[in-house]
Tab-separated table of C-alpha atoms and ligand atoms in Angstrom:
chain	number	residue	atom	x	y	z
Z	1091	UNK	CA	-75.832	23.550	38.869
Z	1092	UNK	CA	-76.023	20.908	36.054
Z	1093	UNK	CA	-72.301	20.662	34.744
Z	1094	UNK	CA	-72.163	18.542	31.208
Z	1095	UNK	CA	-68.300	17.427	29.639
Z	1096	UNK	CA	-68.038	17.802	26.563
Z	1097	UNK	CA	-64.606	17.087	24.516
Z	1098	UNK	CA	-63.142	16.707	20.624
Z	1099	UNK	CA	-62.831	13.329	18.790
Z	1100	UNK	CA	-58.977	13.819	19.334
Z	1101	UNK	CA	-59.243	12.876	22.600
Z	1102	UNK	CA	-60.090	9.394	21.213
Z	1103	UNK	CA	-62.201	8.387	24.217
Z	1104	UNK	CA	-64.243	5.392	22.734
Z	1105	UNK	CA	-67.748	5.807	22.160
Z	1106	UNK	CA	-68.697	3.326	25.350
Z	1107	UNK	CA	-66.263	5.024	27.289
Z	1108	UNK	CA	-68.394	8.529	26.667
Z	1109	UNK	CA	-71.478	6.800	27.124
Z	1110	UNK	CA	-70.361	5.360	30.745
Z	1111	UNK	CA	-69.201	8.734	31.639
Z	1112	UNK	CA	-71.885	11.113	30.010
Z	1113	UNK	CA	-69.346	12.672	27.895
Z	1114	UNK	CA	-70.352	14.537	24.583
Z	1115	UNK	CA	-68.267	15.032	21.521
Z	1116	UNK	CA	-67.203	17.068	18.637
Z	1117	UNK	CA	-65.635	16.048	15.983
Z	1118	UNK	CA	-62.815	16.991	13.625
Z	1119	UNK	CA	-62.534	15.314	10.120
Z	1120	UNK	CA	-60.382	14.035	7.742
Z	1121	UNK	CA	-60.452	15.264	3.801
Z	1122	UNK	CA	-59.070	12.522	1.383
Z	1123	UNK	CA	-59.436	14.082	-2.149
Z	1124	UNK	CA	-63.143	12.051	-2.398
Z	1125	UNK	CA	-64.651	13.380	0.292
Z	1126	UNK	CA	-64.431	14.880	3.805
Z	1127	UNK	CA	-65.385	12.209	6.909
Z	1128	UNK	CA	-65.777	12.874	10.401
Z	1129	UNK	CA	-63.628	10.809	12.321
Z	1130	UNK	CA	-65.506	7.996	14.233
Z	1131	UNK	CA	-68.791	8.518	12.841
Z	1132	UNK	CA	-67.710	8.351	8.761
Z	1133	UNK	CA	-64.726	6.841	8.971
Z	1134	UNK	CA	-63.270	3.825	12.022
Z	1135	UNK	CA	-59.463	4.223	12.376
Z	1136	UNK	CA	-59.135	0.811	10.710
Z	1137	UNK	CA	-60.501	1.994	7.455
Z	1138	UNK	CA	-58.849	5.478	7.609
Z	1139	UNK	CA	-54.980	3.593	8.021
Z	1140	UNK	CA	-56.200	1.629	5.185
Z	1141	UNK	CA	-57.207	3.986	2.872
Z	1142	UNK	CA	-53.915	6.284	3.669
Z	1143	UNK	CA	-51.859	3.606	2.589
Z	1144	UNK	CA	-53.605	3.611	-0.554
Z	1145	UNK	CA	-53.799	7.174	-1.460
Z	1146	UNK	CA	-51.180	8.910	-3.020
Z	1147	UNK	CA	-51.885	12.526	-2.355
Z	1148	UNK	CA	-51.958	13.025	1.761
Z	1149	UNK	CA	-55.097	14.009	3.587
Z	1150	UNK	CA	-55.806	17.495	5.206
Z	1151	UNK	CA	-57.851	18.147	8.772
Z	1152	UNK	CA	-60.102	20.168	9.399
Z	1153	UNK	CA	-61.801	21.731	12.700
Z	1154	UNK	CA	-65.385	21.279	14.161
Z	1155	UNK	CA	-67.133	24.364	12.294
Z	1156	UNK	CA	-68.575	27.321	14.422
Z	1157	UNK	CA	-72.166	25.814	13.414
Z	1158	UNK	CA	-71.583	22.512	14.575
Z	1159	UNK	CA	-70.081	23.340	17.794
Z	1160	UNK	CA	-72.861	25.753	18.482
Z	1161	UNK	CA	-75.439	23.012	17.368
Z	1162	UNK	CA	-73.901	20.870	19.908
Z	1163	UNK	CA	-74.400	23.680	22.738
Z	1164	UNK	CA	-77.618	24.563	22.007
Z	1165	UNK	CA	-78.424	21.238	22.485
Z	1166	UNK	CA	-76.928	20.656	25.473
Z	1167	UNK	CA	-78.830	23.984	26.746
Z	1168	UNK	CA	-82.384	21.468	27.197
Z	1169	UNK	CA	-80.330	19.919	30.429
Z	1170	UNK	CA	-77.423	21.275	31.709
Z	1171	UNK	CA	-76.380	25.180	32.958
Z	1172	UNK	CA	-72.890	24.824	31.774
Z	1173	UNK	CA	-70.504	22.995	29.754
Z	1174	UNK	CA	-66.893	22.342	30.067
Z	1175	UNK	CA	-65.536	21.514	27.015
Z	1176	UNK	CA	-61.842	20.176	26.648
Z	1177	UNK	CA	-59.687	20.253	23.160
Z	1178	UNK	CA	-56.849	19.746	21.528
Z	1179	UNK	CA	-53.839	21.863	21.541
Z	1180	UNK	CA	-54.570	25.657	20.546
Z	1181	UNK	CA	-51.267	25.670	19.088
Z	1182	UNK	CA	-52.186	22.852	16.849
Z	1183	UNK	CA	-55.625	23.299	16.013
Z	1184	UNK	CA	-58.265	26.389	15.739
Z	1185	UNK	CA	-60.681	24.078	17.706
Z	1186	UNK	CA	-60.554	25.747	21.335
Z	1187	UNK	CA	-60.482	28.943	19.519
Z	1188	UNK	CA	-63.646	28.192	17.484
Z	1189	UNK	CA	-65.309	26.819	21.035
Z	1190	UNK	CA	-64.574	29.888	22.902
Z	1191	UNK	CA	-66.572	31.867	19.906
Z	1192	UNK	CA	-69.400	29.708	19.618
Z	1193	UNK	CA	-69.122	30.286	23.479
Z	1194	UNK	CA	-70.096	33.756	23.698
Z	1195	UNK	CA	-72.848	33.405	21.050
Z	1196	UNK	CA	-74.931	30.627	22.372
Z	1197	UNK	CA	-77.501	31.590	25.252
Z	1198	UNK	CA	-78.621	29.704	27.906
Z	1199	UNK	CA	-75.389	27.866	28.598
Z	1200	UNK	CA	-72.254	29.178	30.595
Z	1201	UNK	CA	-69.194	27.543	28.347
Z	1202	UNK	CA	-65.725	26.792	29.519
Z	1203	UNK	CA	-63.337	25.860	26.876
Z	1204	UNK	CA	-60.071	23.981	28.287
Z	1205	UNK	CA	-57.522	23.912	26.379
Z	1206	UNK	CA	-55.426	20.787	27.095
Z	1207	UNK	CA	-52.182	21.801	25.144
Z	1208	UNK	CA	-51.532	18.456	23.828
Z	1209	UNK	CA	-53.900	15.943	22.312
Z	1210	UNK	CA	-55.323	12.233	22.441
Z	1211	UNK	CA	-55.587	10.559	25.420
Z	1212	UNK	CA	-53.926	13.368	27.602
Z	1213	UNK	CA	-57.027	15.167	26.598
Z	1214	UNK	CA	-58.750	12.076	27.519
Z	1215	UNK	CA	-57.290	12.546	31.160
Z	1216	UNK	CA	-58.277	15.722	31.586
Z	1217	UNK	CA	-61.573	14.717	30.381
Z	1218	UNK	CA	-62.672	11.938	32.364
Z	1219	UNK	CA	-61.222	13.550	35.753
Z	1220	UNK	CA	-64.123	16.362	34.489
Z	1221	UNK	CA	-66.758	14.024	34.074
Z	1222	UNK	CA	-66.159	12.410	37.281
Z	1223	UNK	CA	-66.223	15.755	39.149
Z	1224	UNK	CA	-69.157	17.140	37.269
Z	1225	UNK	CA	-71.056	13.595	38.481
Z	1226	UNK	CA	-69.833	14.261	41.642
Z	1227	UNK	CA	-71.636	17.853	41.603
Z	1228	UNK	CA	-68.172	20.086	41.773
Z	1229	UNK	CA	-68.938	23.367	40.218
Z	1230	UNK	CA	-66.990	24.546	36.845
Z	1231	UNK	CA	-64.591	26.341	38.595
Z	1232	UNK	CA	-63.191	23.279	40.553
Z	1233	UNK	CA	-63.074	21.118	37.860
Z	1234	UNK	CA	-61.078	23.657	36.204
Z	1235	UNK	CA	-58.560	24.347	39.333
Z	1236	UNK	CA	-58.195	20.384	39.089
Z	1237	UNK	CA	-57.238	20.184	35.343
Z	1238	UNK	CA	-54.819	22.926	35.947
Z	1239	UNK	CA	-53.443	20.846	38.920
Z	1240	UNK	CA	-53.203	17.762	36.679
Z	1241	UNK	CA	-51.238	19.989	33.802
Z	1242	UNK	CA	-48.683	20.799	36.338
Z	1243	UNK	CA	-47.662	16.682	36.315
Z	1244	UNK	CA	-48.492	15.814	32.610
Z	1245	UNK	CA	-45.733	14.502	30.381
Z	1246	UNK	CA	-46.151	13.153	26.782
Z	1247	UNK	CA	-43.433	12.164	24.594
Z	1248	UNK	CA	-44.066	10.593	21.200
Z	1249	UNK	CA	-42.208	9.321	17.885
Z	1250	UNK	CA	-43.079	8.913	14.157
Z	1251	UNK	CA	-41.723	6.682	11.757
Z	1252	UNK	CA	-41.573	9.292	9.377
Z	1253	UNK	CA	-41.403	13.083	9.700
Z	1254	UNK	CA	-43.309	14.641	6.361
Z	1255	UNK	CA	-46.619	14.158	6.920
Z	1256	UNK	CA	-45.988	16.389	10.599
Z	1257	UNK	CA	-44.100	18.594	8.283
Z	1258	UNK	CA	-46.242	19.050	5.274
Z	1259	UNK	CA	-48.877	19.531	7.644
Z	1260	UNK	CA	-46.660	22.483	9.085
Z	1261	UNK	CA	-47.470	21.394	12.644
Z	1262	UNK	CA	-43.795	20.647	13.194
Z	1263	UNK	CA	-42.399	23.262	15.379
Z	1264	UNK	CA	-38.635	24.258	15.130
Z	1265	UNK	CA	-38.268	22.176	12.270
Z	1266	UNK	CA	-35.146	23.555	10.438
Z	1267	UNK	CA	-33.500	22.229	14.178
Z	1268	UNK	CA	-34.304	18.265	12.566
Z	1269	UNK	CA	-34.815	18.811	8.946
Z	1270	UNK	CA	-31.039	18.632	8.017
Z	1271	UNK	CA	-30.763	15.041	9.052
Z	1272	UNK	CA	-34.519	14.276	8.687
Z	1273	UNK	CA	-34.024	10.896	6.923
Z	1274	UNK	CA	-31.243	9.287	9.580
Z	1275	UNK	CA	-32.966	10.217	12.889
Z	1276	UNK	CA	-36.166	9.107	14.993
Z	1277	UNK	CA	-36.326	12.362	16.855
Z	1278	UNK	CA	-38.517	12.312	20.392
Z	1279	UNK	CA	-41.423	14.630	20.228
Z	1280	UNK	CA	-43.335	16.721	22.517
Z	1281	UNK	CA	-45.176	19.636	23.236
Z	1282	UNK	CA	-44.048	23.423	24.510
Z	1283	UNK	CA	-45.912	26.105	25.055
Z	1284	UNK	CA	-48.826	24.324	23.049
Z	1285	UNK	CA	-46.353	23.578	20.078
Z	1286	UNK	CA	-44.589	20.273	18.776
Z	1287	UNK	CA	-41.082	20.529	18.947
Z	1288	UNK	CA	-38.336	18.325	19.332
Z	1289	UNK	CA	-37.225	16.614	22.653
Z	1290	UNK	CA	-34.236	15.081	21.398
Z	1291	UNK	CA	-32.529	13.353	18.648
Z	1292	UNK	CA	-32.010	9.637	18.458
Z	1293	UNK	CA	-30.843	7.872	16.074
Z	1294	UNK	CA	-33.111	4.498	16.290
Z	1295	UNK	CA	-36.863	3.570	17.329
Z	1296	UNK	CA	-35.256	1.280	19.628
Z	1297	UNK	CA	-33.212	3.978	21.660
Z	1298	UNK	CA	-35.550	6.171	21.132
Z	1299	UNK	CA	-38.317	4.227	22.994
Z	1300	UNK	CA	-36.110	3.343	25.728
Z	1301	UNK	CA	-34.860	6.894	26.296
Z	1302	UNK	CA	-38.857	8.252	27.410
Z	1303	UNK	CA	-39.310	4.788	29.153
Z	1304	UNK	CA	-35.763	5.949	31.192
Z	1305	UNK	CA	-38.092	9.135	31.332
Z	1306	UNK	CA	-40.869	7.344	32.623
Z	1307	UNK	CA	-38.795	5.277	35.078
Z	1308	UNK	CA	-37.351	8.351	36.839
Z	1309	UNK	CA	-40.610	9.187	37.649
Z	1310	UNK	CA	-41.898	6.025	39.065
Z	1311	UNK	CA	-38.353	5.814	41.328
Z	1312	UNK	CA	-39.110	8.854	42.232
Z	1313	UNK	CA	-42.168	7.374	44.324
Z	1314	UNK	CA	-44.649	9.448	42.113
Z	1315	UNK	CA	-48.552	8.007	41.848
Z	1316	UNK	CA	-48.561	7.668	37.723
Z	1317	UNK	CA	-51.355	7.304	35.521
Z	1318	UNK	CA	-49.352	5.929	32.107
Z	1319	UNK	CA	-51.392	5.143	28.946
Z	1320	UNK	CA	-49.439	4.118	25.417
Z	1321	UNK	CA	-50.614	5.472	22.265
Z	1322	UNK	CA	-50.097	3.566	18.831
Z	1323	UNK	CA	-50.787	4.510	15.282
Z	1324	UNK	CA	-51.985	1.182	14.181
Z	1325	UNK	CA	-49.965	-0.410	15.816
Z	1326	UNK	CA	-51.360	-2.629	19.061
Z	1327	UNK	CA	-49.395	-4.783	19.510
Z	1328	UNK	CA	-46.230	-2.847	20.117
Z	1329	UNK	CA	-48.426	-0.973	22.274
Z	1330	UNK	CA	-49.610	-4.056	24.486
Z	1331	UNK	CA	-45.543	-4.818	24.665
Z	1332	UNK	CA	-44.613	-2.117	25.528
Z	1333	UNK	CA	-47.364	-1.825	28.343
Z	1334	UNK	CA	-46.674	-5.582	29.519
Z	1335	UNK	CA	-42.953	-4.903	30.106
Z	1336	UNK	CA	-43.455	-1.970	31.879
Z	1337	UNK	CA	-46.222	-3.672	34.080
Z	1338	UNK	CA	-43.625	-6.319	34.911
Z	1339	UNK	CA	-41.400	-3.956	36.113
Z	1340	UNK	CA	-43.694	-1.917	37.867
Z	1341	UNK	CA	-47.252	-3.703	38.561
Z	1342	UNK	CA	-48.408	-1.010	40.728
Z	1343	UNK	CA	-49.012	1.527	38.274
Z	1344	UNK	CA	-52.162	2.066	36.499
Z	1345	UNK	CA	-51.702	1.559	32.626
Z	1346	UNK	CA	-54.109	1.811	29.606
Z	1347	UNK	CA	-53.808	1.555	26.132
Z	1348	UNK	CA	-55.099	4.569	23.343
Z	1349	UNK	CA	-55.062	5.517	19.727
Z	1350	UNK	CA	-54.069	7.998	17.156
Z	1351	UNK	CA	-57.109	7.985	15.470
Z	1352	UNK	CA	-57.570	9.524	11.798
Z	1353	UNK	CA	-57.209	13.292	12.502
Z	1354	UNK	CA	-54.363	12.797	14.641
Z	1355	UNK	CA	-53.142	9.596	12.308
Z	1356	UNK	CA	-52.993	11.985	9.351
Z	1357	UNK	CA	-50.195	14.441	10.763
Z	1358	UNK	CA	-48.015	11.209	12.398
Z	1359	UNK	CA	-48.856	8.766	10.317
Z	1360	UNK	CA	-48.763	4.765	10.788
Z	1361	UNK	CA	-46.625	3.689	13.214
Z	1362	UNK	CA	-46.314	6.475	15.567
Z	1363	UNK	CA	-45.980	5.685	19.415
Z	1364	UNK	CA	-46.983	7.991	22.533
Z	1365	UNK	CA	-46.116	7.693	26.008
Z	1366	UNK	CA	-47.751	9.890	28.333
Z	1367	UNK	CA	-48.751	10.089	32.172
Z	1368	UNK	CA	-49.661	12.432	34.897
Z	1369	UNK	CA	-49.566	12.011	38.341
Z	1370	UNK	CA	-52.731	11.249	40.108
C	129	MYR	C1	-57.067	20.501	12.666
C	129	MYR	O1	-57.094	20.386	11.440
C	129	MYR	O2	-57.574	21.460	13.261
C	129	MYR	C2	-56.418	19.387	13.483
C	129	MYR	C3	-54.932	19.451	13.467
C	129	MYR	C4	-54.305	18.329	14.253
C	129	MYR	C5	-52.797	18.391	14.280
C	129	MYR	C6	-52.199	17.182	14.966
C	129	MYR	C7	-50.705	17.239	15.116
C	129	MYR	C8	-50.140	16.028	15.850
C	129	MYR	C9	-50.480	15.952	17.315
C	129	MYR	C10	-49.735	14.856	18.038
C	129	MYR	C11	-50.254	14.628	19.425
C	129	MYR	C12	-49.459	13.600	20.168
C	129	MYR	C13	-49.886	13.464	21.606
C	129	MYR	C14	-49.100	12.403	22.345
């Protein structure tokens, strides 16, 4: 059985990245008031952080629609026998939802829709431990008892530098628990039960960044295999120190470097940061 990955442009997996690994994508797009652009192919996150910081009114997102997603799987009918196809949060995002749909109307293709619960490059996990598997010949059903296996070990933990664009986007979870004090805090982030909801309230980036690399630092003393990557909203550099003291600290550990890209970028806005890791 031919197995083909497919994922969403959330998962911010670069486009050489997919090509290496055979993965196909979807994507979501962002709607400035002059016109709606799929992220990666209309817009680069370079321009998109550009062009927020110059617009006044904020930017919506909007899903993959039912005909482009079924576009994509008829497509992928020519070569493969089924399709497992990893998104964003369900709790977030109608994506998975729409997926499962275009799922049951496309012949000639059996489609498994993952949802990953979170987004970015956790998604990005989950999607390149697929691809490897499905180039390895495992059938659907073990690459999805593996994903499930990896969700079991997943943590992500992120902060923005400013709360209203998650709120005005009403992905913000519990909110009324952070709103009261919204301008004096840098609350940590992260996701239950598919939602965004606060981790814990700090008052500064600084001890705020240090309290999920304490996280992350439990983890690693307790002996555990991690796969760590750190996510910045325009931000690389922090990213790359952040990654470089934690390497020094702990060399063993495999480390990469991702991207809120514009979809994402829209509801965090510049400057947020990510940790996340799973054991391998
Ligand atoms: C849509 O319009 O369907 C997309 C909605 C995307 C909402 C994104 C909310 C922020 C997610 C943060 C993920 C952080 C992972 C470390």
């Amino acid at each position: 059985m031919k197995v083909a990955v497919m994922t969403d442009s959330t998962a911010y997996i670069t486009p050489e990245e997919r090509e290496k690994h055979h993965i196909h994508m979807v994507p979501l797009s962002v709607n400035f008031q002059d016109a709606s652009y799929r992220e990666e192919l209309d817009i680069t996150t370079e321009a998109f952080y550009q062009k927020l910081a110059q617009e006044k009114e904020l930017p919506s997102t909007s899903q993959p629609s039912l005909g482009d997603i079924t576009e994509k799987l008829e497509a992928l009918t020519k070569d493969y026998d089924a399709v497992i196809s990893v998104h964003l949060s369900s709790g977030i995002s109608g994506t998975y939802q729409t997926m499962v749909s275009a799922g049951d109307m496309v012949e000639g293709i059996d489609v498994y829709a993952y949802d990953s619960e979170m987004s970015c490059m956790i998604q990005g996990f989950y999607t390149l431990e697929a691809a490897a598997m499905a180039q390895n010949g495992a059938s659907p059903e073990d690459i999805l008892a593996r994903m499930d296996e990896m969700k079991k070990t997943v943590r992500a933990y992120f902060m923005v530098d400013d709360l209203t664009n998650l709120q005005r986007g009403g992905r913000l979870s519990n909110a009324q628990a952070i709103l009261g004090s919204l301008l004096q805090i840098k609350p940590i982030l992260h996701f239950e039960n598919k939602l965004i909801v606060p981790f814990e309230k700090i008052r500064t980036k600084k001890k705020a960044i240090s309290r999920i690399l304490g996280l992350l630092d439990e983890e690693v003393h307790a002996g555990k295999d991690l796969r760590v990557v750190f996510i910045h909203g325009n931000d690389r550099p922090y990213a790359e120190k952040l990654e470089a003291d934690f390497k020094e600290k702990h060399p063993e550990i495999e480390t990469s470097i991702s991207y809120f890209g514009p979809v994402i970028g829209t509801h965090l806005g510049q400057g947020a940061i990510g940790v996340a890791w799973y054991e391998k």
